[in-house]
Amino acid sequence: QVHLVEAGGGLVQPGGSLRLSCAASGTFLTITAMGWYRQAPGKQRELVAKITNGGTINYADSVKGRFTISRDNGKNTVYLQMNSLKPEDTAVYYCNADSHEPDYSGTYYDTDYWGQGTQVTVSS
């Protein structure tokens, strides 16, 4: 089991910056990738950015050049630096971790875990 705790959301004016963090605990050694998703009211949850254990990073087109994902493996923490924020970035941001772990029989399977979400509001 992996437990994810997010921090850093809040209210910011357009053009401002926020930094989100997500700390993993539990059996975090099974994690293969960590990332951030967001869900705005009335919309589906969407990928914002993801970073694998190997360092491969993917960003949504809408945040490229403005957001930066990074990971501190020593602290089991992933960060999302958000700059030049826009009102359309307003959403609940969720931390996600992909995990490859064994079941009771020792057979490995893929699963994922989610944080509780943190609200980001961009408004003047």
Tab-separated table of N, CA and C in Angstrom:
chain	number	residue	atom	x	y	z
A	1	GLN	N	0.833	-1.188	0.000
A	1	GLN	CA	0.000	0.000	0.000
A	1	GLN	C	0.874	1.245	0.000
A	2	VAL	N	0.455	2.217	-0.783
A	2	VAL	CA	1.154	3.504	-0.854
A	2	VAL	C	0.181	4.588	-0.406
A	3	HIS	N	0.670	5.460	0.446
A	3	HIS	CA	-0.140	6.581	0.919
A	3	HIS	C	0.474	7.875	0.403
A	4	LEU	N	-0.364	8.726	-0.213
A	4	LEU	CA	0.105	9.971	-0.806
A	4	LEU	C	-0.528	11.153	-0.085
A	5	VAL	N	0.292	12.122	0.282
A	5	VAL	CA	-0.194	13.319	0.956
A	5	VAL	C	0.267	14.543	0.177
A	6	GLU	N	-0.712	15.344	-0.270
A	6	GLU	CA	-0.424	16.521	-1.071
A	6	GLU	C	-0.420	17.775	-0.205
A	7	ALA	N	0.272	18.789	-0.689
A	7	ALA	CA	0.277	20.087	-0.019
A	7	ALA	C	0.598	21.160	-1.053
A	8	GLY	N	0.197	22.399	-0.742
A	8	GLY	CA	0.629	23.522	-1.560
A	8	GLY	C	-0.431	24.198	-2.393
A	9	GLY	N	-1.655	23.732	-2.373
A	9	GLY	CA	-2.701	24.392	-3.136
A	9	GLY	C	-3.077	25.720	-2.513
A	10	GLY	N	-3.949	26.462	-3.213
A	10	GLY	CA	-4.402	27.729	-2.679
A	10	GLY	C	-4.955	28.639	-3.748
A	11	LEU	N	-5.111	29.899	-3.381
A	11	LEU	CA	-5.635	30.927	-4.279
A	11	LEU	C	-4.481	31.798	-4.765
A	12	VAL	N	-4.427	32.009	-6.058
A	12	VAL	CA	-3.366	32.823	-6.634
A	12	VAL	C	-3.945	33.647	-7.774
A	13	GLN	N	-3.361	34.811	-8.003
A	13	GLN	CA	-3.821	35.666	-9.097
A	13	GLN	C	-3.273	35.156	-10.432
A	14	PRO	N	-3.947	35.473	-11.519
A	14	PRO	CA	-3.423	35.097	-12.839
A	14	PRO	C	-1.999	35.616	-13.029
A	15	GLY	N	-1.157	34.760	-13.588
A	15	GLY	CA	0.241	35.100	-13.763
A	15	GLY	C	1.115	34.700	-12.596
A	16	GLY	N	0.492	34.292	-11.511
A	16	GLY	CA	1.232	33.918	-10.321
A	16	GLY	C	1.754	32.497	-10.368
A	17	SER	N	2.358	32.071	-9.252
A	17	SER	CA	2.970	30.753	-9.167
A	17	SER	C	2.541	30.033	-7.904
A	18	LEU	N	2.544	28.722	-7.994
A	18	LEU	CA	2.312	27.849	-6.847
A	18	LEU	C	3.192	26.629	-7.003
A	19	ARG	N	3.540	26.024	-5.875
A	19	ARG	CA	4.297	24.778	-5.907
A	19	ARG	C	3.549	23.738	-5.102
A	20	LEU	N	3.202	22.656	-5.752
A	20	LEU	CA	2.552	21.539	-5.086
A	20	LEU	C	3.594	20.477	-4.735
A	21	SER	N	3.348	19.796	-3.633
A	21	SER	CA	4.206	18.681	-3.265
A	21	SER	C	3.351	17.476	-2.914
A	22	CYS	N	3.928	16.306	-3.088
A	22	CYS	CA	3.232	15.054	-2.779
A	22	CYS	C	4.248	14.085	-2.201
A	23	ALA	N	4.039	13.725	-0.951
A	23	ALA	CA	4.942	12.801	-0.270
A	23	ALA	C	4.336	11.415	-0.225
A	24	ALA	N	5.129	10.422	-0.592
A	24	ALA	CA	4.681	9.030	-0.587
A	24	ALA	C	5.218	8.306	0.640
A	25	SER	N	4.381	7.480	1.232
A	25	SER	CA	4.801	6.644	2.349
A	25	SER	C	4.220	5.255	2.152
A	26	GLY	N	4.650	4.322	3.005
A	26	GLY	CA	4.192	2.950	2.859
A	26	GLY	C	5.158	2.158	2.014
A	27	THR	N	4.632	1.294	1.166
A	27	THR	CA	5.490	0.449	0.328
A	27	THR	C	5.862	1.185	-0.948
A	28	PHE	N	6.505	2.351	-0.760
A	28	PHE	CA	6.769	3.223	-1.913
A	28	PHE	C	7.830	2.662	-2.844
A	29	LEU	N	8.558	1.628	-2.433
A	29	LEU	CA	9.574	1.052	-3.302
A	29	LEU	C	8.970	0.379	-4.522
A	30	THR	N	7.660	0.154	-4.504
A	30	THR	CA	6.992	-0.461	-5.659
A	30	THR	C	6.575	0.575	-6.708
A	31	ILE	N	6.739	1.852	-6.368
A	31	ILE	CA	6.313	2.914	-7.278
A	31	ILE	C	7.174	2.917	-8.536
A	32	THR	N	6.529	3.044	-9.708
A	32	THR	CA	7.251	3.099	-10.978
A	32	THR	C	7.159	4.481	-11.613
A	33	ALA	N	6.170	5.253	-11.222
A	33	ALA	CA	6.018	6.605	-11.756
A	33	ALA	C	5.136	7.397	-10.811
A	34	MET	N	5.317	8.719	-10.816
A	34	MET	CA	4.457	9.592	-10.038
A	34	MET	C	4.047	10.768	-10.909
A	35	GLY	N	2.878	11.292	-10.615
A	35	GLY	CA	2.424	12.391	-11.446
A	35	GLY	C	1.295	13.166	-10.814
A	36	TRP	N	0.820	14.127	-11.588
A	36	TRP	CA	-0.261	15.001	-11.153
A	36	TRP	C	-1.373	14.984	-12.193
A	37	TYR	N	-2.592	14.884	-11.706
A	37	TYR	CA	-3.792	15.021	-12.525
A	37	TYR	C	-4.603	16.178	-11.956
A	38	ARG	N	-5.546	16.647	-12.727
A	38	ARG	CA	-6.441	17.691	-12.216
A	38	ARG	C	-7.852	17.480	-12.750
A	39	GLN	N	-8.799	17.988	-11.984
A	39	GLN	CA	-10.198	17.883	-12.379
A	39	GLN	C	-10.897	19.189	-12.065
A	40	ALA	N	-11.360	19.836	-13.113
A	40	ALA	CA	-12.123	21.069	-12.964
A	40	ALA	C	-13.607	20.719	-12.864
A	41	PRO	N	-14.414	21.601	-12.304
A	41	PRO	CA	-15.850	21.336	-12.174
A	41	PRO	C	-16.482	21.019	-13.527
A	42	GLY	N	-17.212	19.923	-13.568
A	42	GLY	CA	-17.907	19.544	-14.799
A	42	GLY	C	-17.036	18.919	-15.861
A	43	LYS	N	-15.763	18.689	-15.543
A	43	LYS	CA	-14.842	18.119	-16.532
A	43	LYS	C	-14.252	16.820	-16.009
A	44	GLN	N	-13.705	16.040	-16.950
A	44	GLN	CA	-13.060	14.799	-16.565
A	44	GLN	C	-11.676	15.073	-15.993
A	45	ARG	N	-11.211	14.138	-15.173
A	45	ARG	CA	-9.858	14.243	-14.648
A	45	ARG	C	-8.873	14.068	-15.793
A	46	GLU	N	-7.832	14.911	-15.813
A	46	GLU	CA	-6.859	14.870	-16.892
A	46	GLU	C	-5.441	14.866	-16.354
A	47	LEU	N	-4.554	14.239	-17.121
A	47	LEU	CA	-3.150	14.222	-16.756
A	47	LEU	C	-2.557	15.616	-16.928
A	48	VAL	N	-1.787	16.037	-15.929
A	48	VAL	CA	-1.054	17.296	-16.014
A	48	VAL	C	0.412	17.020	-16.330
A	49	ALA	N	1.025	16.158	-15.535
A	49	ALA	CA	2.436	15.827	-15.737
A	49	ALA	C	2.741	14.531	-15.013
A	50	LYS	N	3.702	13.783	-15.566
A	50	LYS	CA	4.094	12.527	-14.952
A	50	LYS	C	5.584	12.332	-15.145
A	51	ILE	N	6.237	11.725	-14.133
A	51	ILE	CA	7.662	11.423	-14.211
A	51	ILE	C	7.878	9.984	-13.783
A	52	THR	N	8.615	9.231	-14.606
A	52	THR	CA	8.875	7.829	-14.290
A	52	THR	C	10.136	7.697	-13.440
A	53	ASN	N	10.361	6.492	-12.931
A	53	ASN	CA	11.580	6.230	-12.159
A	53	ASN	C	12.824	6.479	-13.009
A	54	GLY	N	12.694	6.279	-14.298
A	54	GLY	CA	13.825	6.488	-15.194
A	54	GLY	C	14.018	7.931	-15.595
A	55	GLY	N	13.109	8.805	-15.147
A	55	GLY	CA	13.254	10.231	-15.440
A	55	GLY	C	12.502	10.713	-16.663
A	56	THR	N	11.754	9.836	-17.308
A	56	THR	CA	10.952	10.266	-18.456
A	56	THR	C	9.789	11.114	-17.971
A	57	ILE	N	9.602	12.253	-18.617
A	57	ILE	CA	8.571	13.211	-18.197
A	57	ILE	C	7.599	13.461	-19.349
A	58	ASN	N	6.335	13.515	-18.987
A	58	ASN	CA	5.294	13.887	-19.943
A	58	ASN	C	4.467	15.014	-19.360
A	59	TYR	N	4.122	15.973	-20.216
A	59	TYR	CA	3.274	17.094	-19.809
A	59	TYR	C	2.060	17.174	-20.719
A	60	ALA	N	0.958	17.648	-20.159
A	60	ALA	CA	-0.170	18.006	-21.000
A	60	ALA	C	0.233	19.213	-21.846
A	61	ASP	N	-0.265	19.272	-23.074
A	61	ASP	CA	0.084	20.386	-23.946
A	61	ASP	C	-0.272	21.736	-23.325
A	62	SER	N	-1.334	21.763	-22.556
A	62	SER	CA	-1.824	23.014	-21.990
A	62	SER	C	-0.909	23.598	-20.917
A	63	VAL	N	0.017	22.794	-20.400
A	63	VAL	CA	0.891	23.289	-19.325
A	63	VAL	C	2.358	23.328	-19.726
A	64	LYS	N	2.680	22.849	-20.907
A	64	LYS	CA	4.082	22.842	-21.349
A	64	LYS	C	4.644	24.256	-21.355
A	65	GLY	N	5.845	24.389	-20.804
A	65	GLY	CA	6.491	25.689	-20.727
A	65	GLY	C	6.115	26.502	-19.509
A	66	ARG	N	5.078	26.066	-18.798
A	66	ARG	CA	4.645	26.791	-17.599
A	66	ARG	C	4.803	25.965	-16.324
A	67	PHE	N	4.588	24.673	-16.425
A	67	PHE	CA	4.677	23.779	-15.264
A	67	PHE	C	5.923	22.915	-15.367
A	68	THR	N	6.487	22.593	-14.202
A	68	THR	CA	7.646	21.710	-14.150
A	68	THR	C	7.443	20.673	-13.070
A	69	ILE	N	7.561	19.411	-13.436
A	69	ILE	CA	7.474	18.333	-12.465
A	69	ILE	C	8.877	17.880	-12.107
A	70	SER	N	9.075	17.589	-10.838
A	70	SER	CA	10.369	17.091	-10.389
A	70	SER	C	10.154	16.096	-9.263
A	71	ARG	N	11.205	15.362	-8.968
A	71	ARG	CA	11.067	14.292	-7.981
A	71	ARG	C	12.320	14.221	-7.132
A	72	ASP	N	12.118	14.102	-5.838
A	72	ASP	CA	13.214	13.905	-4.894
A	72	ASP	C	13.094	12.483	-4.375
A	73	ASN	N	13.878	11.576	-4.945
A	73	ASN	CA	13.748	10.166	-4.556
A	73	ASN	C	14.145	9.929	-3.107
A	74	GLY	N	15.057	10.740	-2.601
A	74	GLY	CA	15.465	10.576	-1.218
A	74	GLY	C	14.350	10.893	-0.234
A	75	LYS	N	13.463	11.791	-0.628
A	75	LYS	CA	12.344	12.175	0.228
A	75	LYS	C	11.038	11.536	-0.236
A	76	ASN	N	11.122	10.721	-1.306
A	76	ASN	CA	9.915	10.081	-1.849
A	76	ASN	C	8.827	11.102	-2.122
A	77	THR	N	9.238	12.211	-2.694
A	77	THR	CA	8.332	13.326	-2.915
A	77	THR	C	8.398	13.793	-4.368
A	78	VAL	N	7.239	14.132	-4.905
A	78	VAL	CA	7.171	14.713	-6.244
A	78	VAL	C	6.607	16.119	-6.119
A	79	TYR	N	7.117	17.014	-6.946
A	79	TYR	CA	6.724	18.414	-6.894
A	79	TYR	C	6.145	18.839	-8.247
A	80	LEU	N	5.282	19.839	-8.201
A	80	LEU	CA	4.788	20.451	-9.425
A	80	LEU	C	4.912	21.959	-9.250
A	81	GLN	N	5.869	22.542	-9.948
A	81	GLN	CA	6.035	23.992	-9.944
A	81	GLN	C	5.164	24.565	-11.055
A	82	MET	N	4.242	25.421	-10.667
A	82	MET	CA	3.287	25.979	-11.624
A	82	MET	C	3.513	27.484	-11.732
A	83	ASN	N	3.921	27.922	-12.899
A	83	ASN	CA	4.162	29.340	-13.161
A	83	ASN	C	3.184	29.865	-14.204
A	84	SER	N	3.095	31.173	-14.288
A	84	SER	CA	2.209	31.813	-15.275
A	84	SER	C	0.812	31.201	-15.245
A	85	LEU	N	0.289	31.072	-14.058
A	85	LEU	CA	-1.010	30.408	-13.892
A	85	LEU	C	-2.126	31.193	-14.557
A	86	LYS	N	-3.084	30.440	-15.084
A	86	LYS	CA	-4.229	31.019	-15.781
A	86	LYS	C	-5.518	30.580	-15.079
A	87	PRO	N	-6.579	31.345	-15.248
A	87	PRO	CA	-7.855	30.924	-14.629
A	87	PRO	C	-8.265	29.505	-15.041
A	88	GLU	N	-7.935	29.098	-16.240
A	88	GLU	CA	-8.310	27.753	-16.689
A	88	GLU	C	-7.491	26.652	-16.021
A	89	ASP	N	-6.490	27.030	-15.227
A	89	ASP	CA	-5.756	26.042	-14.440
A	89	ASP	C	-6.483	25.713	-13.136
A	90	THR	N	-7.540	26.434	-12.849
A	90	THR	CA	-8.311	26.194	-11.635
A	90	THR	C	-8.891	24.792	-11.646
A	91	ALA	N	-8.599	24.031	-10.594
A	91	ALA	CA	-9.050	22.640	-10.510
A	91	ALA	C	-8.595	22.060	-9.179
A	92	VAL	N	-9.086	20.876	-8.899
A	92	VAL	CA	-8.524	20.080	-7.813
A	92	VAL	C	-7.398	19.257	-8.422
A	93	TYR	N	-6.236	19.354	-7.831
A	93	TYR	CA	-5.052	18.650	-8.318
A	93	TYR	C	-4.821	17.416	-7.455
A	94	TYR	N	-4.644	16.288	-8.130
A	94	TYR	CA	-4.462	15.013	-7.450
A	94	TYR	C	-3.090	14.434	-7.754
A	95	CYS	N	-2.434	13.962	-6.727
A	95	CYS	CA	-1.188	13.229	-6.905
A	95	CYS	C	-1.517	11.775	-7.216
A	96	ASN	N	-0.725	11.186	-8.091
A	96	ASN	CA	-0.949	9.803	-8.501
A	96	ASN	C	0.376	9.063	-8.511
A	97	ALA	N	0.336	7.803	-8.113
A	97	ALA	CA	1.532	6.961	-8.167
A	97	ALA	C	1.186	5.635	-8.815
A	98	ASP	N	1.945	5.262	-9.846
A	98	ASP	CA	1.810	3.937	-10.451
A	98	ASP	C	2.684	2.967	-9.675
A	99	SER	N	2.170	1.779	-9.464
A	99	SER	CA	2.896	0.811	-8.650
A	99	SER	C	2.866	-0.562	-9.300
A	100	HIS	N	3.980	-1.257	-9.197
A	100	HIS	CA	4.091	-2.641	-9.680
A	100	HIS	C	4.440	-3.480	-8.466
A	101	GLU	N	3.476	-4.258	-7.997
A	101	GLU	CA	3.670	-4.907	-6.703
A	101	GLU	C	3.134	-6.327	-6.711
A	102	PRO	N	3.613	-7.136	-5.766
A	102	PRO	CA	3.183	-8.546	-5.721
A	102	PRO	C	1.912	-8.731	-4.920
A	103	ASP	N	1.084	-9.693	-5.353
A	103	ASP	CA	-0.065	-10.054	-4.531
A	103	ASP	C	0.349	-11.129	-3.532
A	104	TYR	N	-0.605	-11.726	-2.877
A	104	TYR	CA	-0.305	-12.687	-1.810
A	104	TYR	C	0.437	-13.920	-2.327
A	105	SER	N	0.267	-14.202	-3.641
A	105	SER	CA	0.915	-15.387	-4.213
A	105	SER	C	2.274	-15.051	-4.800
A	106	GLY	N	2.665	-13.776	-4.775
A	106	GLY	CA	3.933	-13.377	-5.350
A	106	GLY	C	3.847	-12.963	-6.802
A	107	THR	N	2.632	-12.982	-7.355
A	107	THR	CA	2.438	-12.550	-8.741
A	107	THR	C	2.365	-11.035	-8.782
A	108	TYR	N	3.155	-10.438	-9.685
A	108	TYR	CA	3.178	-8.980	-9.770
A	108	TYR	C	2.037	-8.458	-10.640
A	109	TYR	N	1.490	-7.334	-10.243
A	109	TYR	CA	0.429	-6.700	-11.003
A	109	TYR	C	0.603	-5.187	-10.895
A	110	ASP	N	-0.034	-4.480	-11.828
A	110	ASP	CA	0.032	-3.015	-11.847
A	110	ASP	C	-1.206	-2.425	-11.185
A	111	THR	N	-0.992	-1.402	-10.399
A	111	THR	CA	-2.093	-0.680	-9.780
A	111	THR	C	-1.669	0.776	-9.619
A	112	ASP	N	-2.532	1.609	-9.094
A	112	ASP	CA	-2.146	2.984	-8.829
A	112	ASP	C	-2.841	3.505	-7.579
A	113	TYR	N	-2.300	4.579	-7.060
A	113	TYR	CA	-2.789	5.189	-5.832
A	113	TYR	C	-3.018	6.683	-6.073
A	114	TRP	N	-3.928	7.245	-5.267
A	114	TRP	CA	-4.286	8.653	-5.408
A	114	TRP	C	-4.206	9.366	-4.074
A	115	GLY	N	-3.816	10.644	-4.150
A	115	GLY	CA	-3.891	11.489	-2.980
A	115	GLY	C	-5.308	12.016	-2.807
A	116	GLN	N	-5.498	12.812	-1.753
A	116	GLN	CA	-6.837	13.297	-1.434
A	116	GLN	C	-7.236	14.507	-2.276
A	117	GLY	N	-6.276	15.113	-2.942
A	117	GLY	CA	-6.554	16.271	-3.791
A	117	GLY	C	-6.313	17.576	-3.062
A	118	THR	N	-5.865	18.580	-3.813
A	118	THR	CA	-5.654	19.912	-3.257
A	118	THR	C	-6.196	20.941	-4.255
A	119	GLN	N	-6.936	21.913	-3.744
A	119	GLN	CA	-7.595	22.878	-4.610
A	119	GLN	C	-6.610	23.964	-5.042
A	120	VAL	N	-6.600	24.237	-6.332
A	120	VAL	CA	-5.850	25.361	-6.894
A	120	VAL	C	-6.856	26.277	-7.579
A	121	THR	N	-6.897	27.517	-7.135
A	121	THR	CA	-7.812	28.495	-7.709
A	121	THR	C	-7.019	29.679	-8.231
A	122	VAL	N	-7.212	29.979	-9.505
A	122	VAL	CA	-6.524	31.109	-10.130
A	122	VAL	C	-7.578	32.168	-10.464
A	123	SER	N	-7.527	33.250	-9.730
A	123	SER	CA	-8.558	34.267	-9.890
A	123	SER	C	-8.049	35.609	-9.387
A	124	SER	N	-8.534	36.663	-10.015
A	124	SER	CA	-8.184	37.994	-9.548
A	124	SER	C	-9.255	38.519	-8.590
